[in-house]
Tab-separated table of N, CA and C and ligand atoms in Angstrom:
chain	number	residue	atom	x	y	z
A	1	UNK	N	40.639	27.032	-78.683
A	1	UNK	CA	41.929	26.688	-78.063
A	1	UNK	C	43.057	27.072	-79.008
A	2	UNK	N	44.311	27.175	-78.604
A	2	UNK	CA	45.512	27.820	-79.209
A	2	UNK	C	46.624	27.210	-78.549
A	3	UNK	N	47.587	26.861	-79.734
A	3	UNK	CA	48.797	26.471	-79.128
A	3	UNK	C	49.580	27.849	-78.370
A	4	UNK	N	50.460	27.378	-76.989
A	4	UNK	CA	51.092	28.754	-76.563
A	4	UNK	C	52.926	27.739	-76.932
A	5	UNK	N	53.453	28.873	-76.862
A	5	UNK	CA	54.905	28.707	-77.188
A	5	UNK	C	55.739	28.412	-75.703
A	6	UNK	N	56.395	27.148	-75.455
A	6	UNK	CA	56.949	27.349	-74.149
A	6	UNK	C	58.669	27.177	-74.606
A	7	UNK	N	58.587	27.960	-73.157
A	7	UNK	CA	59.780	28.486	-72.887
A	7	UNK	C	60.364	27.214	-72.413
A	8	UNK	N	61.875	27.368	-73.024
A	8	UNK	CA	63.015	27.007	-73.072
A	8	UNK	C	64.338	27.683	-72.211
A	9	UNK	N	64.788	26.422	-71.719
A	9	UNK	CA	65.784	26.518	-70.329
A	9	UNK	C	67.115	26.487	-71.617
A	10	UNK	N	67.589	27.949	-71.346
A	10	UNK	CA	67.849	28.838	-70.155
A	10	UNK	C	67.011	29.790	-70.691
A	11	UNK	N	66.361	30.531	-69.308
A	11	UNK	CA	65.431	31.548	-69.540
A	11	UNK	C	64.833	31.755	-68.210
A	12	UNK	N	65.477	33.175	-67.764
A	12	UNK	CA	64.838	33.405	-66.863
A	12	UNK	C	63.302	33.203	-65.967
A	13	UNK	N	62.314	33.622	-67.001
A	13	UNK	CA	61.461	33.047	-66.647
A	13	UNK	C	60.928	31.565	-65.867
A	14	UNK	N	61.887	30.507	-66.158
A	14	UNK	CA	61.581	29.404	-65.159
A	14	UNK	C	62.222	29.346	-64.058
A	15	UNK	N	62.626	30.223	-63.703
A	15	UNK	CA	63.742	30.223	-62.432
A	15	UNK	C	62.634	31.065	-61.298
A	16	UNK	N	61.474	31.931	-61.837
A	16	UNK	CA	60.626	33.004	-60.645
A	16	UNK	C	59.990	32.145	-60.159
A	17	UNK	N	59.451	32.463	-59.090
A	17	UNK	CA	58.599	31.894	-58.267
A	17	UNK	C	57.103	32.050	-58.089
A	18	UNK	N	56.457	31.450	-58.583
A	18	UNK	CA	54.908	31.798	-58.765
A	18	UNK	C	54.281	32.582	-57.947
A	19	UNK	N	53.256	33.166	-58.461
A	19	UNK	CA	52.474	34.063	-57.414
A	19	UNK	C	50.935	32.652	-57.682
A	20	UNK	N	50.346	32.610	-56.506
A	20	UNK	CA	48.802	32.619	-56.498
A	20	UNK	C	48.118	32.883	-57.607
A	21	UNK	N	47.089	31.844	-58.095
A	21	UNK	CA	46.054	32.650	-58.821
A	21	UNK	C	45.163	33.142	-58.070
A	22	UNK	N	44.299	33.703	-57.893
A	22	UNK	CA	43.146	35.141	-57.434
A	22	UNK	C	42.134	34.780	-58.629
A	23	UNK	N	42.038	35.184	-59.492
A	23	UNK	CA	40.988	35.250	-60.502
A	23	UNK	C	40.668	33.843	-60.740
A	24	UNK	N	39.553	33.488	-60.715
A	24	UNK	CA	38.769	32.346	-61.320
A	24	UNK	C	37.802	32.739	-62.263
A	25	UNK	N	38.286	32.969	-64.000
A	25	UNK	CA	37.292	33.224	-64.383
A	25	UNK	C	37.474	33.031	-66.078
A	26	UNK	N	36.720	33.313	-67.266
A	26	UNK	CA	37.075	32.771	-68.450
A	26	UNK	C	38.416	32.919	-69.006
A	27	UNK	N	39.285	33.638	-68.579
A	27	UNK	CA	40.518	33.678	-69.440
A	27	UNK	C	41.084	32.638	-68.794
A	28	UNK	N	40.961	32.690	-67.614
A	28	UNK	CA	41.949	31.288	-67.017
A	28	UNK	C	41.412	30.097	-67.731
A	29	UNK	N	39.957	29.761	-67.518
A	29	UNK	CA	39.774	28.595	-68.255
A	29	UNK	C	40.201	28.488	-69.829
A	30	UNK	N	40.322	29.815	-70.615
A	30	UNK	CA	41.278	29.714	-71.918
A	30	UNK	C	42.743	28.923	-71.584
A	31	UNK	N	43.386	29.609	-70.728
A	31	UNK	CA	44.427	29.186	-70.428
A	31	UNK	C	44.793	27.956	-70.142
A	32	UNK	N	44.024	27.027	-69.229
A	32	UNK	CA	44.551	25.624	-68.924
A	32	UNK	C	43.574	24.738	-70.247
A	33	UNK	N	42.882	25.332	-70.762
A	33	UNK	CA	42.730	24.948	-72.183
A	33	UNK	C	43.474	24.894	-73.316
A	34	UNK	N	44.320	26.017	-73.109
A	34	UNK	CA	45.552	26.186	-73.931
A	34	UNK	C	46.752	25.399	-73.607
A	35	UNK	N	47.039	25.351	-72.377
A	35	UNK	CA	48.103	24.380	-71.817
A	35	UNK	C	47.879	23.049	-72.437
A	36	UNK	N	46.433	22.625	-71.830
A	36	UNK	CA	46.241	21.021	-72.350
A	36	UNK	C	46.925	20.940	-73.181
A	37	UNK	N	46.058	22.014	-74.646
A	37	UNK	CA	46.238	21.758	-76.072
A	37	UNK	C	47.906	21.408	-76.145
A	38	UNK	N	48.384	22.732	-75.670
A	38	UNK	CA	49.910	22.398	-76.057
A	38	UNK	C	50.817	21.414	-75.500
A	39	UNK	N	50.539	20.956	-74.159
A	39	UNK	CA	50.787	19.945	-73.352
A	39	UNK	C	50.782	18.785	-74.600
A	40	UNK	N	49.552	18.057	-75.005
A	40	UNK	CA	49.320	17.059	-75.436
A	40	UNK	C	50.210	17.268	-77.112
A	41	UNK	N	50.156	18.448	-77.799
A	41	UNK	CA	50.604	18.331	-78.900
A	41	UNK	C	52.457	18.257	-79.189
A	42	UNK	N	53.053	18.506	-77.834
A	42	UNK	CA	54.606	18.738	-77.250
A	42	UNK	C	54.533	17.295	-76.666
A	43	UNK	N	53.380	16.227	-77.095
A	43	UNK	CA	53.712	15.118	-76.426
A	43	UNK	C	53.931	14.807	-74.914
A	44	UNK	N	54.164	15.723	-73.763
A	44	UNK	CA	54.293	15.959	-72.859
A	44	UNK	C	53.082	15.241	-71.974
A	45	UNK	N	53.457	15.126	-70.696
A	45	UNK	CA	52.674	14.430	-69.665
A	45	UNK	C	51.954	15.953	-68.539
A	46	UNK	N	52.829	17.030	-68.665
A	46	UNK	CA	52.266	17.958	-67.680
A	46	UNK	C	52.661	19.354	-68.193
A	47	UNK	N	52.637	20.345	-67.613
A	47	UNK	CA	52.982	21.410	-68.023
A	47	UNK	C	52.417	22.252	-67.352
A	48	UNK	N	53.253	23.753	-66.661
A	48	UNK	CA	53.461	24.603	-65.424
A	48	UNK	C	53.413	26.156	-66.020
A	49	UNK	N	52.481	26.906	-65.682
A	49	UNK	CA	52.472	28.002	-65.918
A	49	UNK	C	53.649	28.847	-66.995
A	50	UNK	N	55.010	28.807	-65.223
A	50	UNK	CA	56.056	29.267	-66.277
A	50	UNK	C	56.604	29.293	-67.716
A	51	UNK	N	56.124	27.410	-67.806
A	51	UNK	CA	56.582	27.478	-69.382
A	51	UNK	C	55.606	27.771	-70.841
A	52	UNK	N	54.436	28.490	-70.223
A	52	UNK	CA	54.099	29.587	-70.834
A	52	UNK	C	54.057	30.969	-70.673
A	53	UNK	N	55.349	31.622	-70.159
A	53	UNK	CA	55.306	32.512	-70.053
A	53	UNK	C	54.080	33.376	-68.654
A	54	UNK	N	53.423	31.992	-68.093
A	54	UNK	CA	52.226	33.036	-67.033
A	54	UNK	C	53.041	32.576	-65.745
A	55	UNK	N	53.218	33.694	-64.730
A	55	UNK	CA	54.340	33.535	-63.509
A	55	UNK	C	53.112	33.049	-62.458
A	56	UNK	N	51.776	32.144	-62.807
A	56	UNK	CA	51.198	31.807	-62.096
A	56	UNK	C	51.041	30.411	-61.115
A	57	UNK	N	50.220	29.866	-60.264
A	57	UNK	CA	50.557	28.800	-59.370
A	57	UNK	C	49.567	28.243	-60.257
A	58	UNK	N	49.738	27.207	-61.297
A	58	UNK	CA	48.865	26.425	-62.126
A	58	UNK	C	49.923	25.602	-63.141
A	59	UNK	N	49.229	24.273	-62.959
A	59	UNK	CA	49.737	23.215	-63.928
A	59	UNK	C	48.775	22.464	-64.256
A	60	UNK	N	49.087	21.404	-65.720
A	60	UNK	CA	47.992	20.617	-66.211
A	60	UNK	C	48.767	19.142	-66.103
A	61	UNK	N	48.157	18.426	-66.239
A	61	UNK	CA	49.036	16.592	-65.809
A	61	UNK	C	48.051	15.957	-66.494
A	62	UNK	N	48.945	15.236	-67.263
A	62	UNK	CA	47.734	13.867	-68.716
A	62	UNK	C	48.428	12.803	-68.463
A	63	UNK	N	47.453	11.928	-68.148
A	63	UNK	CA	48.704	10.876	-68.220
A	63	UNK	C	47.539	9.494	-68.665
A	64	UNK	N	47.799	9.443	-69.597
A	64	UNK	CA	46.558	8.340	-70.481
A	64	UNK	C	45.493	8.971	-70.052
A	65	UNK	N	44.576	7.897	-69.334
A	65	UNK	CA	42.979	8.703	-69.371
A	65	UNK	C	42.726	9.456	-68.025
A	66	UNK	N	43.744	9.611	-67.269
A	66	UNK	CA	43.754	11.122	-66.037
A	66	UNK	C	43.957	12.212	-66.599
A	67	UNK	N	43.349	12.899	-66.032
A	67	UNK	CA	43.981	14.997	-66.776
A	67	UNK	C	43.552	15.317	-65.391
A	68	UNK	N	44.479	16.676	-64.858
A	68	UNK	CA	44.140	17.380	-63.856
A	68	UNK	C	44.779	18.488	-64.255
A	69	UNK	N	44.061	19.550	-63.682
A	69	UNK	CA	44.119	20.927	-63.671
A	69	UNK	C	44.160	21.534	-62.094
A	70	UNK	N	45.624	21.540	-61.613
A	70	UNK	CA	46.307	21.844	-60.406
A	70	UNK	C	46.085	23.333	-60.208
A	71	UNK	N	45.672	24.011	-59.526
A	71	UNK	CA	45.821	25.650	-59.089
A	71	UNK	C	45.839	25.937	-57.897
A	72	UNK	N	46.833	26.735	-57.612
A	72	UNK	CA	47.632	26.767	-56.354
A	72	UNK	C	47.906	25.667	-55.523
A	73	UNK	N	48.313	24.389	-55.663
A	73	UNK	CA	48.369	23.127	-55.352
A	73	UNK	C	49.664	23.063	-54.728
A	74	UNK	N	49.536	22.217	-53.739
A	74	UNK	CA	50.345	22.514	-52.206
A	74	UNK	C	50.210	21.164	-51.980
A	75	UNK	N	51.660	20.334	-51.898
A	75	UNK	CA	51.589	18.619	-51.362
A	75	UNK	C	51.996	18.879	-49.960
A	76	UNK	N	50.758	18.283	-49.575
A	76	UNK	CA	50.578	18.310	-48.058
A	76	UNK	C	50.912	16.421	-48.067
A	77	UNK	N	51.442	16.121	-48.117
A	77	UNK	CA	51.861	14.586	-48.144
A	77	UNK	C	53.047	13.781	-48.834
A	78	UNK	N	53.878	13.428	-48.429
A	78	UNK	CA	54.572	12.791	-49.473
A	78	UNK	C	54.990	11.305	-48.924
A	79	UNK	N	54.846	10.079	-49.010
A	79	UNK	CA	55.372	8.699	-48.565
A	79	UNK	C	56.202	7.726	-49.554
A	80	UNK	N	57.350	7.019	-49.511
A	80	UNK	CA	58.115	6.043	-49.973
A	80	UNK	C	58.900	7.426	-50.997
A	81	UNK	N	59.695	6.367	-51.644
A	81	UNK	CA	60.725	6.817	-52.721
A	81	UNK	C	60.083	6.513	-53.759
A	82	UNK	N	60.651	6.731	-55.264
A	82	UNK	CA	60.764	5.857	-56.222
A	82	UNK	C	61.786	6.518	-57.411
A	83	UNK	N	62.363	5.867	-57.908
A	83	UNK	CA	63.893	6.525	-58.528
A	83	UNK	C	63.476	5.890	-60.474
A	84	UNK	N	63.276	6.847	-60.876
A	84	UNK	CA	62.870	6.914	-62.387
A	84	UNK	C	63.210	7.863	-63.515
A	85	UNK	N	63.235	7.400	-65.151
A	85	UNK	CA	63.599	8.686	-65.786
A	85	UNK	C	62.422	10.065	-65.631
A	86	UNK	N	62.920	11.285	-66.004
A	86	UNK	CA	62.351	12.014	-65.923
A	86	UNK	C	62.544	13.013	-67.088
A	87	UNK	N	62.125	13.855	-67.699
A	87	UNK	CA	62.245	14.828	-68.713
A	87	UNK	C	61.136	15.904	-68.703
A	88	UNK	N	61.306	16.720	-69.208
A	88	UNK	CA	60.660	18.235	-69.389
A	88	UNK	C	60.700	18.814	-70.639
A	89	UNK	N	59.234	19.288	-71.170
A	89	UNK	CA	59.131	20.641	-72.053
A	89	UNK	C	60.145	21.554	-72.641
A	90	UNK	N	60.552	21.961	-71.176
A	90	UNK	CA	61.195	23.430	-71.603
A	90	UNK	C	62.849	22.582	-71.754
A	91	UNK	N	63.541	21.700	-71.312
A	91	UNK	CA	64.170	20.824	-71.491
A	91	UNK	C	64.769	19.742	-72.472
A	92	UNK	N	64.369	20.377	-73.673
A	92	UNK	CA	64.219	19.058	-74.438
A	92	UNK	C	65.516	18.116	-75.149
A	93	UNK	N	64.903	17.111	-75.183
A	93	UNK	CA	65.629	15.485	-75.330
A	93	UNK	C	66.547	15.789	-74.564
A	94	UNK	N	66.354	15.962	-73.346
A	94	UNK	CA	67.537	15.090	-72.241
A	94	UNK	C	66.327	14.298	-71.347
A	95	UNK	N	67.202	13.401	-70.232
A	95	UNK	CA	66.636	12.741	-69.420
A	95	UNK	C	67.326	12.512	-68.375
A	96	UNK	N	66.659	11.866	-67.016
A	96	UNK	CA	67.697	11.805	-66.109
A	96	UNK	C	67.115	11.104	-64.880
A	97	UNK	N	67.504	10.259	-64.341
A	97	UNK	CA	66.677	9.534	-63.054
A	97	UNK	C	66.728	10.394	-62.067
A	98	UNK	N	65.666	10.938	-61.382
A	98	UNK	CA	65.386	11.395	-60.191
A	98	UNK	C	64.760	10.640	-59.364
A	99	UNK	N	65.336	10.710	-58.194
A	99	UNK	CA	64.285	10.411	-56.911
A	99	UNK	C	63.279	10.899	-56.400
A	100	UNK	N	62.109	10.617	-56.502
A	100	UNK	CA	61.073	11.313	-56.130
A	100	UNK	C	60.136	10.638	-54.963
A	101	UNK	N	58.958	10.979	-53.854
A	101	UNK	CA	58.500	10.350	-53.360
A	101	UNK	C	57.646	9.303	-54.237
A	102	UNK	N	57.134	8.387	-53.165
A	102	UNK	CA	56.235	6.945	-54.453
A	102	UNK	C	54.781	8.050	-54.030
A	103	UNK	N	54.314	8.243	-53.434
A	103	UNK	CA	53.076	8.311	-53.207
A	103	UNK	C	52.928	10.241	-52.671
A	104	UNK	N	52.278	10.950	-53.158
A	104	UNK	CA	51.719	12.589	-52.716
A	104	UNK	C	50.494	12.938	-52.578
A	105	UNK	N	49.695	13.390	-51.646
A	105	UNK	CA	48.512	13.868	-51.405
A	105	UNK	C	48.746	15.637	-51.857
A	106	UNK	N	47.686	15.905	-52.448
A	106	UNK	CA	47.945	17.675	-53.303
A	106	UNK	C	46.591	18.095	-52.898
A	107	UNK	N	46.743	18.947	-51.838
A	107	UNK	CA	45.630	20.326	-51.983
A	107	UNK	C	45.679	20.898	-52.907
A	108	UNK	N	44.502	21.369	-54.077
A	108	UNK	CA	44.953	22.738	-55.008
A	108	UNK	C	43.206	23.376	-55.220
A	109	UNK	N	43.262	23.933	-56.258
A	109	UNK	CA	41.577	24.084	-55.954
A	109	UNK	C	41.584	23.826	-58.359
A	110	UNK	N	40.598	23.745	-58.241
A	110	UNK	CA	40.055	23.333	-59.602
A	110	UNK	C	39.854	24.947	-60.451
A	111	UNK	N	39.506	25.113	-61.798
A	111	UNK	CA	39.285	25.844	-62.412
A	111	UNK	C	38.071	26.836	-61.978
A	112	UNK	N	37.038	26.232	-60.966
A	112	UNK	CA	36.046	27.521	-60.589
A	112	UNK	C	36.698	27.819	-59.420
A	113	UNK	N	37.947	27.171	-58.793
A	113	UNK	CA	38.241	28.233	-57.535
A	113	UNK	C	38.051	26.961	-56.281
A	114	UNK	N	37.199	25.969	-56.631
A	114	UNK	CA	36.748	24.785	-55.199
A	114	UNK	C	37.946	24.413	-54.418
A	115	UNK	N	38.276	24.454	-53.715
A	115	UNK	CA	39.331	23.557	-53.104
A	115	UNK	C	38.995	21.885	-53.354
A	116	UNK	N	40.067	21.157	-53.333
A	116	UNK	CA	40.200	19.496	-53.737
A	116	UNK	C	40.920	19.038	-53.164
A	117	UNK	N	41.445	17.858	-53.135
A	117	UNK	CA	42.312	17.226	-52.709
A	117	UNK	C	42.406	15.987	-53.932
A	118	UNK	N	43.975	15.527	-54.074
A	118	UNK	CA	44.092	14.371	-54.695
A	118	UNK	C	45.544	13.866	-54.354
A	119	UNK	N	45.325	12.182	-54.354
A	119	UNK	CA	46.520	11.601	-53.724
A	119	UNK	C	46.382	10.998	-55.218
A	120	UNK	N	47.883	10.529	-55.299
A	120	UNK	CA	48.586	9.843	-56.388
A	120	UNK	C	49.828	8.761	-56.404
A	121	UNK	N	49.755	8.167	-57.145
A	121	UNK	CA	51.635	6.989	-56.242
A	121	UNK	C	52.108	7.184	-57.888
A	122	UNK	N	53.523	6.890	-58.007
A	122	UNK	CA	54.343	6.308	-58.916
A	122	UNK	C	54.084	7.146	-59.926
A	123	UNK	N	53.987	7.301	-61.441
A	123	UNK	CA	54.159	8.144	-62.398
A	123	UNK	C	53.515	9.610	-62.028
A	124	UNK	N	52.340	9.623	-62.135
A	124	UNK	CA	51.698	10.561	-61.609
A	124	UNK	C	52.139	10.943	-60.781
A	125	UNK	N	52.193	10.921	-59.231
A	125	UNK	CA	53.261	11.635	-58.098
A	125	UNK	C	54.050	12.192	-59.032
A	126	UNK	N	55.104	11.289	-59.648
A	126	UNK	CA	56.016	11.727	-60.036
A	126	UNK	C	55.637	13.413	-60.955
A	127	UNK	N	55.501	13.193	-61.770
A	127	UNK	CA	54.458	13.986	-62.569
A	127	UNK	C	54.123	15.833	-62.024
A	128	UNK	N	53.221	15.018	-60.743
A	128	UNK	CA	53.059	16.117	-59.765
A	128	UNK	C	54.010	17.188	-59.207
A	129	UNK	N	55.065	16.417	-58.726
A	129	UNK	CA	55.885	16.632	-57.972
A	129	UNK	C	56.943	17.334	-58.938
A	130	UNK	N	57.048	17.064	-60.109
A	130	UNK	CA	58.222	18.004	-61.450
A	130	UNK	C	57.109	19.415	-61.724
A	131	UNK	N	56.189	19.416	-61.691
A	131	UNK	CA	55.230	20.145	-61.870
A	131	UNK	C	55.383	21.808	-61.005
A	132	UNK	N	54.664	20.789	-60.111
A	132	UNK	CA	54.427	21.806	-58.287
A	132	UNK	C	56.164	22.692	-57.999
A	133	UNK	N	57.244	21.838	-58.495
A	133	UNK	CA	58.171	22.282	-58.713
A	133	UNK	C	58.611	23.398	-59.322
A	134	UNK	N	58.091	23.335	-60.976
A	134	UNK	CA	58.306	24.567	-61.630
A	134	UNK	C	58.088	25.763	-60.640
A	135	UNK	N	56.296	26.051	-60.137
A	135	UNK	CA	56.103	26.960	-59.829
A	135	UNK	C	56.302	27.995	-58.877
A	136	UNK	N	57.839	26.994	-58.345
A	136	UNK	CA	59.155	27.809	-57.567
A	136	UNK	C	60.256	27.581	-58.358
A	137	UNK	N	60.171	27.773	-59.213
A	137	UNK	CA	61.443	28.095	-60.013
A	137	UNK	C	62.853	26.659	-60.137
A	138	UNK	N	62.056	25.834	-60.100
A	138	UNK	CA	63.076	24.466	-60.502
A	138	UNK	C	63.197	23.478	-60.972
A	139	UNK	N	63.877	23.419	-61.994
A	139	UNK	CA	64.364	22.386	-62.771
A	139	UNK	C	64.281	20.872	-62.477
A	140	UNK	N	64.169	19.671	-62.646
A	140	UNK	CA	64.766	18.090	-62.533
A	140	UNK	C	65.731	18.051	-62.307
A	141	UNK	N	66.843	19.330	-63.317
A	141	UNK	CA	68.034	18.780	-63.402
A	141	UNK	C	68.614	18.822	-61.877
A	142	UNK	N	68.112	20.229	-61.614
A	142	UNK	CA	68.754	20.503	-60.129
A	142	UNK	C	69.075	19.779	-59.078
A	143	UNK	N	68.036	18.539	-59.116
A	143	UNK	CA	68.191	17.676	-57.900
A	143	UNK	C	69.836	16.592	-58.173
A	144	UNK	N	69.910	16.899	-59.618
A	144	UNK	CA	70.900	15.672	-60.471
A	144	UNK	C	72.732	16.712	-59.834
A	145	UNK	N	72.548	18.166	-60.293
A	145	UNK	CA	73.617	18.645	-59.872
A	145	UNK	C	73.470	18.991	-57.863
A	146	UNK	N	72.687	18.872	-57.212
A	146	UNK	CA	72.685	18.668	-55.777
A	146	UNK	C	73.567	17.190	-55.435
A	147	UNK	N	73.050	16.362	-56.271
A	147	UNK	CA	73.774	14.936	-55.696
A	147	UNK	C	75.190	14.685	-55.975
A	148	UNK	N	75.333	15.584	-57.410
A	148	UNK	CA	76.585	15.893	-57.701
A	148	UNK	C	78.174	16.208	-56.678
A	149	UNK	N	77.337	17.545	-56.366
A	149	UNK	CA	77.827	18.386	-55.598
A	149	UNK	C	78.229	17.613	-54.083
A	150	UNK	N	77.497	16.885	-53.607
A	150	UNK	CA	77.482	15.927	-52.105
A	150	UNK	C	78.818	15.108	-52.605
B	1	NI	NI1	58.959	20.325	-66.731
């Protein structure tokens, strides 16, 4: 395993929009091996392709003794609110309450390619949902200057 270097807002790169992964095979599993690593050593709870530099549909989520490894993951569900701080990686030391749903059900498929399903409420959702985000190109903050703007 290897630390990867993530990218820092502003930088184009987090603004593209993911493509699909296709390949299921040892480099990828390097890769969300590498994420973990750097995930957990950036202190971080999740972490999205983009902000290593891969323009792919994949994220990793730790959150005490859960870990998931999201690929091409699609919330087919979302129920209630819940309004909490939030922060990011590529972001660092700011924070900011977002509204997010309480509860998300996520199609994605696992590291050999399986399709899955997993529902989640409250941090995790949350989690999910900043995540699944990146890999269309968007920020936390964004939702903060939308409410602005209203
Ligand atoms: Ni983030």
């Amino acid at each position: 395993m290897a630390l990867r270097d993530i990218v820092v807002d502003p930088n184009p790169t987090l603004r593209k929009k993911c493509r699909p992964v296709e390949v299921f095979d040892e480099k990828l599993g390097k890769l969300l091996d590498d994420m973990r690593e750097t995930m957990n050593h950036a202190d971080g709870v999740g972490l999205a392709g983009p902000q290593v530099g891969i323009l792919r549909r994949l994220a990793v989520v730790e959150v005490e003794d859960f870990y998931i490894e999201l690929i091409n993951p699609v919330i087919v569900k979302k129920t209630g609110t819940q309004d909490g701080p939030e922060g990011c990686l590529s972001v660092p030391n700011k924070q900011a309450d977002i509204k997010r749903p309480y509860k998300v059900t996520v199609d994605y498929q696992d590291r050999n390619g399986t399709p899955m399903t997993v529902t989640a409420e409250g941090f995790i959702a949350r989690a999910f949902c900043h995540e699944i985000d990146h890999l269309d190109g968007i920020l936390y903050y964004d939702y903060i200057e939308k409410q602005e703007k209203r």
